[in-house]
Coordinates of C-alpha atoms in Angstrom, one line a residue:
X1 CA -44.1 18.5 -19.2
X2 CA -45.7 17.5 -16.0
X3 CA -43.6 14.1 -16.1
X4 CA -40.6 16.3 -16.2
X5 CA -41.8 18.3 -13.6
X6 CA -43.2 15.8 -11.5
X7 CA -46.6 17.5 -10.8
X8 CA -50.1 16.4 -11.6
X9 CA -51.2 17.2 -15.2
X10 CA -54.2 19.2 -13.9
X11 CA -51.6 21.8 -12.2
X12 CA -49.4 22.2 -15.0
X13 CA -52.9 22.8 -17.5
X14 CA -53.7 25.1 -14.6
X15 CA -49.7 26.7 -14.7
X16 CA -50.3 26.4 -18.3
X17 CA -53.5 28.6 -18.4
X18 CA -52.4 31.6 -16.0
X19 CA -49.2 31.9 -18.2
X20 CA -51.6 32.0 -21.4
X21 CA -53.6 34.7 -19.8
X22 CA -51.2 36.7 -17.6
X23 CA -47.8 35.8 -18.9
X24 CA -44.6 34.8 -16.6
X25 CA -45.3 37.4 -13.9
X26 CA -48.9 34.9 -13.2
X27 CA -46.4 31.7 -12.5
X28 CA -44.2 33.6 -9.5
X29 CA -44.3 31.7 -6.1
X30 CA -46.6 33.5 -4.1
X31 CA -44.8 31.4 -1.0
X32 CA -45.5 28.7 1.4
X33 CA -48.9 27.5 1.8
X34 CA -51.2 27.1 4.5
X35 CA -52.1 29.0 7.5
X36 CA -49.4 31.9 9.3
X37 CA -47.8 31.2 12.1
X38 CA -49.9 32.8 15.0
X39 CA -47.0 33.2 17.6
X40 CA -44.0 36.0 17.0
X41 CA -40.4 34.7 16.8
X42 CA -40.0 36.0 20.1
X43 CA -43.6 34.0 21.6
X44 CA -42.0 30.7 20.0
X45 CA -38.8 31.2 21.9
X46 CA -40.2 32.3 25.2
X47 CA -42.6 28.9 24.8
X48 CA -39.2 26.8 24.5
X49 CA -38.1 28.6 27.4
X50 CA -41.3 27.6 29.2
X51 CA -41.5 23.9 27.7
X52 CA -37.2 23.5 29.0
X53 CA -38.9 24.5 32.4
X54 CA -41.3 21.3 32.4
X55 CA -45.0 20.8 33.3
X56 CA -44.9 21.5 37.0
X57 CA -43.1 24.8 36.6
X58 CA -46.8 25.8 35.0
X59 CA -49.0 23.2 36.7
X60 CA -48.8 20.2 36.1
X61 CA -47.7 18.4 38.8
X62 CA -49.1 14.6 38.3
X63 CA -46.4 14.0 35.8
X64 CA -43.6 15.5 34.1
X65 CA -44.9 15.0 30.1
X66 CA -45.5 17.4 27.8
X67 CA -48.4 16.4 26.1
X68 CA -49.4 18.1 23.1
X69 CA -53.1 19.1 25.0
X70 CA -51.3 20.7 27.6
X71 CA -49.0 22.8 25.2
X72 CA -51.9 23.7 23.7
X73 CA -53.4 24.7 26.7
X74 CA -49.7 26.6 27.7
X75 CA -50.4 28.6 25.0
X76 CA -53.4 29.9 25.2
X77 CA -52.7 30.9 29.3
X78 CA -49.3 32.6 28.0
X79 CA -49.5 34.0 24.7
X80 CA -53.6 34.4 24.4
X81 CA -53.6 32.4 21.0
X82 CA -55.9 29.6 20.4
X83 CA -54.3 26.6 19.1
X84 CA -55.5 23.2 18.4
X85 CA -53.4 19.6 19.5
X86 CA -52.3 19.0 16.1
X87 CA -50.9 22.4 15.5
X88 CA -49.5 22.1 19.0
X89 CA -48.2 19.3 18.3
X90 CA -46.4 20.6 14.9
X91 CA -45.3 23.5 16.8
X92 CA -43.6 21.1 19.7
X93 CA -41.7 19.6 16.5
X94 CA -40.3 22.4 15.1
X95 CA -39.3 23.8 18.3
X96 CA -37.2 20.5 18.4
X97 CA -39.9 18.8 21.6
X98 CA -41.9 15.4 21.0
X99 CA -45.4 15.4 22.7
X100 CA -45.8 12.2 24.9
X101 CA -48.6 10.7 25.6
X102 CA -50.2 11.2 29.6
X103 CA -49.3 7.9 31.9
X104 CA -52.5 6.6 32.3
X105 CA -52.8 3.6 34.3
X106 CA -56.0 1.0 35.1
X107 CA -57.0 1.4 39.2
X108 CA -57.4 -2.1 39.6
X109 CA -53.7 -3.0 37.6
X110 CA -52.1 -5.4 40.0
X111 CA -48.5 -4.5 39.8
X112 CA -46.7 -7.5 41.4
X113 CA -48.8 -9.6 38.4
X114 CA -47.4 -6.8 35.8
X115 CA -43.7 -7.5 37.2
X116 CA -43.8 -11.1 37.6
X117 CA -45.2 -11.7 33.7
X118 CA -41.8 -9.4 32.9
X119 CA -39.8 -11.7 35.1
X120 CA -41.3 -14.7 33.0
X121 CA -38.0 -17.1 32.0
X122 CA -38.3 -17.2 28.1
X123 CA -39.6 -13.7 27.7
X124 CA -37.6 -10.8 26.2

């Protein structure tokens, strides 16, 4: 039966066992797992609102990437909800955004170098 299924054997013996002690009623989907969402319908559409805005509109001037830290960080200003960067960055995703990672670049990069190894013939 688990073949059929396509589930582990251990969850159908445990499927098996609640229906043996509590009948049909034990094997009703209690729902999606894991964790609530913390923001309101209305929260998660204001924060696309504020993420269509961009990053300086709240702060962040240096560049215009929303990076999952900084959404995390968004949140908790706006909405008073703590939020991690992975769950930020799930959020971001279902709210249809990609994080992106910060432009970080060495002091001591010497650009003309950086644009004459691009210009290299041979190179794609």
């Amino acid at each position: 039966m688990a073949r059929r299924l396509r589930v582990s054997w251990k969850s159908a013996y445990q499927w098996h066992q609640m229906w043996k002690e509590a009948g049909a009623a034990a094997l009703v989907s209690r729902g999606p797992g894991g964790q609530r969402n913390k923001l309101s319908p209305y929260c998660l559409n204001k924060l696309a609102e504020y993420l269509d805005q961009g990053p300086a509109a709240h702060g962040w001037v240096e560049d215009q990437t929303w990076t999952a830290a900084r959404v995390a960080t968004l949140i908790g200003q706006k909405f008073h909800v703590s939020y991690r960067v992975s769950g930020a960055t799930r959020l971001m995703h279902r709210l249809g955004f990609s994080p992106q990672m910060p432009v970080r670049r060495v002091a001591e990069r010497d650009e003309q170098a950086v644009e004459r190894g691009r210009r290299r013939p041979g190179r794609r």
